[in-house]
mmCIF file of C-alpha atoms and ligand atoms in Angstrom:
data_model
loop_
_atom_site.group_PDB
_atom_site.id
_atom_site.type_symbol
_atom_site.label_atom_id
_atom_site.label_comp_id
_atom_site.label_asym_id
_atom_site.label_seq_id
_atom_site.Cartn_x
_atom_site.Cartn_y
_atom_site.Cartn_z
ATOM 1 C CA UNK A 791 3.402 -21.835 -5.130
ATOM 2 C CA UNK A 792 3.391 -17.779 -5.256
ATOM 3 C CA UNK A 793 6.209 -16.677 -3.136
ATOM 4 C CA UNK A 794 5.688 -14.231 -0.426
ATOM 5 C CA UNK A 795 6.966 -11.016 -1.652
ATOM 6 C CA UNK A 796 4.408 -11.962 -4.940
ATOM 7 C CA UNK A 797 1.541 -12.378 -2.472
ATOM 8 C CA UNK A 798 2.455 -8.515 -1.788
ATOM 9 C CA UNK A 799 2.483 -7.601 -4.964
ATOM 10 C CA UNK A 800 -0.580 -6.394 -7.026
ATOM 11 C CA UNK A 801 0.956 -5.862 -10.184
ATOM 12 C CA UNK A 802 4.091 -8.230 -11.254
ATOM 13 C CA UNK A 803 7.870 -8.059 -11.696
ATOM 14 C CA UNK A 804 8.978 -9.720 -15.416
ATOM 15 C CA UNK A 805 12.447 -10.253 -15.751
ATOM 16 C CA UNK A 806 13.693 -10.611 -19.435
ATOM 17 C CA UNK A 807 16.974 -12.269 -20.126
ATOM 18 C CA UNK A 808 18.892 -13.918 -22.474
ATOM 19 C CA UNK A 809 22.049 -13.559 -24.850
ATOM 20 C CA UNK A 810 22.970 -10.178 -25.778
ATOM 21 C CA UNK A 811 21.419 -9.091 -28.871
ATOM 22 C CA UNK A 812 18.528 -10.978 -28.658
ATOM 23 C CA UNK A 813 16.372 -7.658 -28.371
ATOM 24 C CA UNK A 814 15.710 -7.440 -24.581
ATOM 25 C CA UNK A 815 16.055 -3.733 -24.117
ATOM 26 C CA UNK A 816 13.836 -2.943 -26.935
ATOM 27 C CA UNK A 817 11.186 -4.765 -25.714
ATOM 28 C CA UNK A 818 11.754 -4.017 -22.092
ATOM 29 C CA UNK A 819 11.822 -0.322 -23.003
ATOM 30 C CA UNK A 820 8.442 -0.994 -25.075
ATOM 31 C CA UNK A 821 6.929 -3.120 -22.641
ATOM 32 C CA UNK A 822 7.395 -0.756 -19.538
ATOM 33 C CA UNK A 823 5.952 2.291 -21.602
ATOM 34 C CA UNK A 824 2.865 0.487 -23.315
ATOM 35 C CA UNK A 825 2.176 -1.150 -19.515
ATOM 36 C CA UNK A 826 3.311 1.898 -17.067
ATOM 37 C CA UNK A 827 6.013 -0.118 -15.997
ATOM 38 C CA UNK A 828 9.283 0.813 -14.788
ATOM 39 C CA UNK A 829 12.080 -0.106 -17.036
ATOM 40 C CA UNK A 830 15.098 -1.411 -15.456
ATOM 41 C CA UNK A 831 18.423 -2.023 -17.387
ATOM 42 C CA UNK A 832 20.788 -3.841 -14.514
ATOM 43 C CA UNK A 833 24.075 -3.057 -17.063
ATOM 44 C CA UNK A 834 22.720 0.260 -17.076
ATOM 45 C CA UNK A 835 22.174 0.914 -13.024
ATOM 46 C CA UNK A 836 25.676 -0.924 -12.716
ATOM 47 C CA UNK A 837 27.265 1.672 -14.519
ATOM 48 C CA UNK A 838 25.784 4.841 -13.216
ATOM 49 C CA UNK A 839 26.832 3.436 -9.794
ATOM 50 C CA UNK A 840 29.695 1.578 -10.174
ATOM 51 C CA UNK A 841 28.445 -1.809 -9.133
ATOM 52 C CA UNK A 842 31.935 -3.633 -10.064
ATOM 53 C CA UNK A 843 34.475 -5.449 -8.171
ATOM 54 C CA UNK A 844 36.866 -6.092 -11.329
ATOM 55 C CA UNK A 845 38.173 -5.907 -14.502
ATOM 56 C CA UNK A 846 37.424 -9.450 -16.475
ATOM 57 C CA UNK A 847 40.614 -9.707 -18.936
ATOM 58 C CA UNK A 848 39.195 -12.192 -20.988
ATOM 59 C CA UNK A 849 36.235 -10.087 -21.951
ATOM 60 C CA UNK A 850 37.851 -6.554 -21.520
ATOM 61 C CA UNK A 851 34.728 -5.667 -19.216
ATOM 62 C CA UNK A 852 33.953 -5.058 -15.963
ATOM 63 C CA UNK A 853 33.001 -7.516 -13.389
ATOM 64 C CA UNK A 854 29.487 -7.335 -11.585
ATOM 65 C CA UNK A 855 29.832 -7.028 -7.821
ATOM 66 C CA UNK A 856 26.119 -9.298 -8.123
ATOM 67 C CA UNK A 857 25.572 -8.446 -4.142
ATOM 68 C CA UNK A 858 25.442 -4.345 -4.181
ATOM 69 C CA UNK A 859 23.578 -4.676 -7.525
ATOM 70 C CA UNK A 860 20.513 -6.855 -5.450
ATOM 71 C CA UNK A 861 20.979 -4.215 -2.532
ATOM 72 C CA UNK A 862 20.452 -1.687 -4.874
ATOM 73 C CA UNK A 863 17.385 -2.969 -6.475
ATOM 74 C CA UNK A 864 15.910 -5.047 -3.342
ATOM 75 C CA UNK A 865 13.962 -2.285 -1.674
ATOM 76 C CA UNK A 866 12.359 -1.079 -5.565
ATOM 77 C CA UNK A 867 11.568 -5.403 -6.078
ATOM 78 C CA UNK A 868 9.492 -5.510 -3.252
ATOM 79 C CA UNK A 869 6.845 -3.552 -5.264
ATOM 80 C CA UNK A 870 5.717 -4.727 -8.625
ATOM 81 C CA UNK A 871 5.788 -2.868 -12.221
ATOM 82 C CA UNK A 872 9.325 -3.246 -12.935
ATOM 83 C CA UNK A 873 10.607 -4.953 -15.871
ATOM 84 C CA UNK A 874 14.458 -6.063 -15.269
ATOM 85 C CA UNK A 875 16.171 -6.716 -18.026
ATOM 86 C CA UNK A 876 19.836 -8.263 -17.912
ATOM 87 C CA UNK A 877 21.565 -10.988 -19.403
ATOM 88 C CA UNK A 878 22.072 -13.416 -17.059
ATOM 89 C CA UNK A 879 19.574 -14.561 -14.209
ATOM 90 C CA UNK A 880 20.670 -17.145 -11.174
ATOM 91 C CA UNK A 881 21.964 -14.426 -9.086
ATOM 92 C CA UNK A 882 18.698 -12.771 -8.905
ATOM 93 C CA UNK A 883 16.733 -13.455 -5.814
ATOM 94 C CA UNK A 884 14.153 -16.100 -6.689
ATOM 95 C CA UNK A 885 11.238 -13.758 -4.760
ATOM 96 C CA UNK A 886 12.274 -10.763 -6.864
ATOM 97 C CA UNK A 887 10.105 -12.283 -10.086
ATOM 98 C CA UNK A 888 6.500 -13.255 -10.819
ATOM 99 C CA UNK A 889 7.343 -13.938 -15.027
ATOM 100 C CA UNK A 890 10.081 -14.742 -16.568
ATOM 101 C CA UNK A 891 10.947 -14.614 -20.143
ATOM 102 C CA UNK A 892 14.023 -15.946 -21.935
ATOM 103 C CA UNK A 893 14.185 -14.192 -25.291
ATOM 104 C CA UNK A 894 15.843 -16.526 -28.130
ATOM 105 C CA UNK A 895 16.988 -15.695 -31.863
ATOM 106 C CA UNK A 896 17.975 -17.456 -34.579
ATOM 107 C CA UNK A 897 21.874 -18.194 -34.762
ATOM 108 C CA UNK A 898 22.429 -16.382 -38.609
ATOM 109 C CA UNK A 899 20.428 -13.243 -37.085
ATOM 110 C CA UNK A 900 21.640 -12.991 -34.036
ATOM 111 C CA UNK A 901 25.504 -13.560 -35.705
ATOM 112 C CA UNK A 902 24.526 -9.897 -37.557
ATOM 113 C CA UNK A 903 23.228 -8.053 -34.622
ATOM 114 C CA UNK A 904 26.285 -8.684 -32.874
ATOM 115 C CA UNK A 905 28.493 -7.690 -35.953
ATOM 116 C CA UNK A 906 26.354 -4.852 -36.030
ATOM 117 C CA UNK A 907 27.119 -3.727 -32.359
ATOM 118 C CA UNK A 908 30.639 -3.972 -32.949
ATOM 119 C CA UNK A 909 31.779 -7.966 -31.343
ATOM 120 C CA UNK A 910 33.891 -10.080 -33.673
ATOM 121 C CA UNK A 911 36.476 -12.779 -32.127
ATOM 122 C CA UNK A 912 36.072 -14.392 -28.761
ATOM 123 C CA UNK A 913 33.055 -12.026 -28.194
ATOM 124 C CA UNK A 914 31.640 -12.538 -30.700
ATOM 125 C CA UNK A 915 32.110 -16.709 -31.222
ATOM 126 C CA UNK A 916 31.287 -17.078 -27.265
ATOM 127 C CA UNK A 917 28.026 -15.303 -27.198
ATOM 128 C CA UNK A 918 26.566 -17.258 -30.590
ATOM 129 C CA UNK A 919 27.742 -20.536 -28.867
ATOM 130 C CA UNK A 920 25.831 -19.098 -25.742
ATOM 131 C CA UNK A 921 22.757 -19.148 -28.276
ATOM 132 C CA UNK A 922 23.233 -22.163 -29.321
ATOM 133 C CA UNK A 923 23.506 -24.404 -26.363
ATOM 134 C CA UNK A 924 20.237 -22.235 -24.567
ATOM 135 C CA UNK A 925 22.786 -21.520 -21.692
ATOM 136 C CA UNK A 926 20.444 -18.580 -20.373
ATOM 137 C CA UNK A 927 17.049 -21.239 -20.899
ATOM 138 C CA UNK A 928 18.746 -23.350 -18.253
ATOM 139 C CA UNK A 929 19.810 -20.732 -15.780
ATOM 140 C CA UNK A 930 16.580 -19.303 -15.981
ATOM 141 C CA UNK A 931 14.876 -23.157 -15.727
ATOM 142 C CA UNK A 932 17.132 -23.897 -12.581
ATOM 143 C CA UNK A 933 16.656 -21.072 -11.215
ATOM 144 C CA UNK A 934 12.921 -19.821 -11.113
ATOM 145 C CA UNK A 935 9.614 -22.063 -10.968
ATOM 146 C CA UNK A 936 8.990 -23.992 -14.651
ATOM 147 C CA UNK A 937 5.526 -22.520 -14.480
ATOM 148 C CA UNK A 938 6.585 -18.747 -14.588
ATOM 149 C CA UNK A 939 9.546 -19.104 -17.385
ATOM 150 C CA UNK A 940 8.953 -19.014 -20.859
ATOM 151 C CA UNK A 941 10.991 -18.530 -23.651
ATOM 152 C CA UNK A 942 9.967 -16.247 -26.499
ATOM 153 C CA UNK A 943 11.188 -16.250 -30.041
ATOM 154 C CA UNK A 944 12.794 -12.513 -30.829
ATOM 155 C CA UNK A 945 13.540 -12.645 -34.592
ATOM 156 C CA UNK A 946 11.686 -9.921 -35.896
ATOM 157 C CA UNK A 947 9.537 -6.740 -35.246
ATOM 158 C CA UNK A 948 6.235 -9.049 -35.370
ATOM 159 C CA UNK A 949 7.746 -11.291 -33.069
ATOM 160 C CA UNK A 950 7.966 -7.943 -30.852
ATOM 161 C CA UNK A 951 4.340 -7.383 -30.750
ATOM 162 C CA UNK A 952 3.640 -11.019 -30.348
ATOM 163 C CA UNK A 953 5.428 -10.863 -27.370
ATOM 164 C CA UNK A 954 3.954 -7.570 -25.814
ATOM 165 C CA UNK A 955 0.241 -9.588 -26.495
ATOM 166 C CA UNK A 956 1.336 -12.743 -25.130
ATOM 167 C CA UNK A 957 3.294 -10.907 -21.890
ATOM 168 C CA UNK A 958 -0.123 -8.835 -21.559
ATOM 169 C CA UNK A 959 -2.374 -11.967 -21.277
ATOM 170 C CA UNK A 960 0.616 -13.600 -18.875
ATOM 171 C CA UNK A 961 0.140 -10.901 -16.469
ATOM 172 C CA UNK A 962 -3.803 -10.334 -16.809
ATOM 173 C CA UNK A 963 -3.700 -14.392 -15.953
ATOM 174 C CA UNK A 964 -1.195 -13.197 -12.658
ATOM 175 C CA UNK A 965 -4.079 -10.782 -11.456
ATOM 176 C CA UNK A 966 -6.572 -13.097 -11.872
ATOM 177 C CA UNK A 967 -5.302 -15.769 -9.842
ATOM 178 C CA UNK A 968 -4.622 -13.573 -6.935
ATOM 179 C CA UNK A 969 -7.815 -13.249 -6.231
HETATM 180 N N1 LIG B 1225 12.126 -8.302 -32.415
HETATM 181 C C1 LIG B 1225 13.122 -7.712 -33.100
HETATM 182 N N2 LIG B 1225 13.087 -7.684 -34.449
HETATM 183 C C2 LIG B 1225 14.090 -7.106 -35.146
HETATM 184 N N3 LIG B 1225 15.177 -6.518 -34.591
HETATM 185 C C3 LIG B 1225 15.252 -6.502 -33.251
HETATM 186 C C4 LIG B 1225 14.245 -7.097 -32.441
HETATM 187 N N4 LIG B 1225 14.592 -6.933 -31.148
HETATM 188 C C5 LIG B 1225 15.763 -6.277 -31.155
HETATM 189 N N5 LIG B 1225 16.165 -6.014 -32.406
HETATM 190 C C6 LIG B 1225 17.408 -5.335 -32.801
HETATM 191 O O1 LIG B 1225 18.482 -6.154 -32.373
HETATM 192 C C7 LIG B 1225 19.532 -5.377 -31.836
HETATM 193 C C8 LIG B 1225 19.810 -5.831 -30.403
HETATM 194 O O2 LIG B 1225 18.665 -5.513 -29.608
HETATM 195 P P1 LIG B 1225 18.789 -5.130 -28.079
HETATM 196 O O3 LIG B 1225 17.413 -4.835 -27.605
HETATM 197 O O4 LIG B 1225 19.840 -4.096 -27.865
HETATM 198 O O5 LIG B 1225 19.297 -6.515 -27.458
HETATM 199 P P2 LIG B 1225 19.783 -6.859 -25.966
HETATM 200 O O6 LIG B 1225 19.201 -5.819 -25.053
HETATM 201 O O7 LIG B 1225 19.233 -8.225 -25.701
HETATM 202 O O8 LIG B 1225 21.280 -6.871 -26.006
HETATM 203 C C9 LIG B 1225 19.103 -3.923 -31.961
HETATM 204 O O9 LIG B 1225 19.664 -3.407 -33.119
HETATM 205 C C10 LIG B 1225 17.586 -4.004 -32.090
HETATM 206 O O10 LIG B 1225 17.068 -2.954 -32.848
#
């Protein structure tokens, strides 16, 4: 059943999500300029505001203060056209999203993107593993409706443009069952 903030809505939200590296700012960036969509990187918004409430020592990063970052965005949610991209997805308000996609790549390419960005070690080892056992497929399936989450494979630049077509006919089916 449509949630009420997506019975406001005339055009959707799409979150994408899944490990990092598995290509969803390139096609969220893509996506939100072939559509007219607003492109939203939560990392990004985090960091030009300051959205933390910690250092994680493990990690060396930052830790998400997950509560300013959905009183930041709540107001822009309520309206549709923006495509959210971050890499995790159960603290996300359930109401903020009409399609969800969970981008996946293969372990061996996903092993060089990484290498390419720089992880090795923990980092590196931890977010493969994430890969492996789908840990973002699950958040995303216990925390949204089955019916809007899909996962799409993001192996190569065909894949890419497979996915644009597929996410196009995704949210021209949206429309049509509003009315
Ligand atoms: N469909 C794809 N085919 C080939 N390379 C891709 C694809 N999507 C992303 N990449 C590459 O993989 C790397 C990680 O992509 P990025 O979009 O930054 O991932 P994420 O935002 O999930 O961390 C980048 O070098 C990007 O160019």
């Amino acid at each position: 059943m449509a949630n009420f903030y997506s019975t406001q809505r005339v055009v959707p939200n799409i979150l994408l999500t899944g490990t990092p590296g598995t290509g969803k700012s390139t096609l969220g960036q893509e996506l939100a300029q072939q559509l007219e969509f607003v492109y939203v990187n939560v990392g990004d918004v985090a960091k030009e505001k300051e959205l933390y409430e910690g250092w994680d020592q493990d990690y060396e990063c930052p830790i998400l203060d997950e509560d300013r970052v959905i009183d930041e965005l709540e107001e822009d949610m309520k309206t549709g056209g923006k495509v959210v991209d971050y890499h995790s997805c159960e603290f996300f308000p359930e109401r903020w999203f009409d399609l969800v996609y969970v981008l996946r790549t293969d372990n061996s390419v996903l092993f060089h993107r990484l290498e390419q960005r720089g992880y090795s070690g923990r980092k590196l080892e931890d977010n493969i593993q994430c890969e492996i056992f789908q840990t973002i497929l699950e958040e995303a399936s216990n925390s949204y409706l089955p019916s809007i989450v899909r996962e799409l494979p993001s192996n190569t630049p065909d894949d890419m443009e497979e996915n644009i077509s597929t996410i196009e006919d995704h949210i021209r089916q949206w429309k049509a069952s509003k009315r």
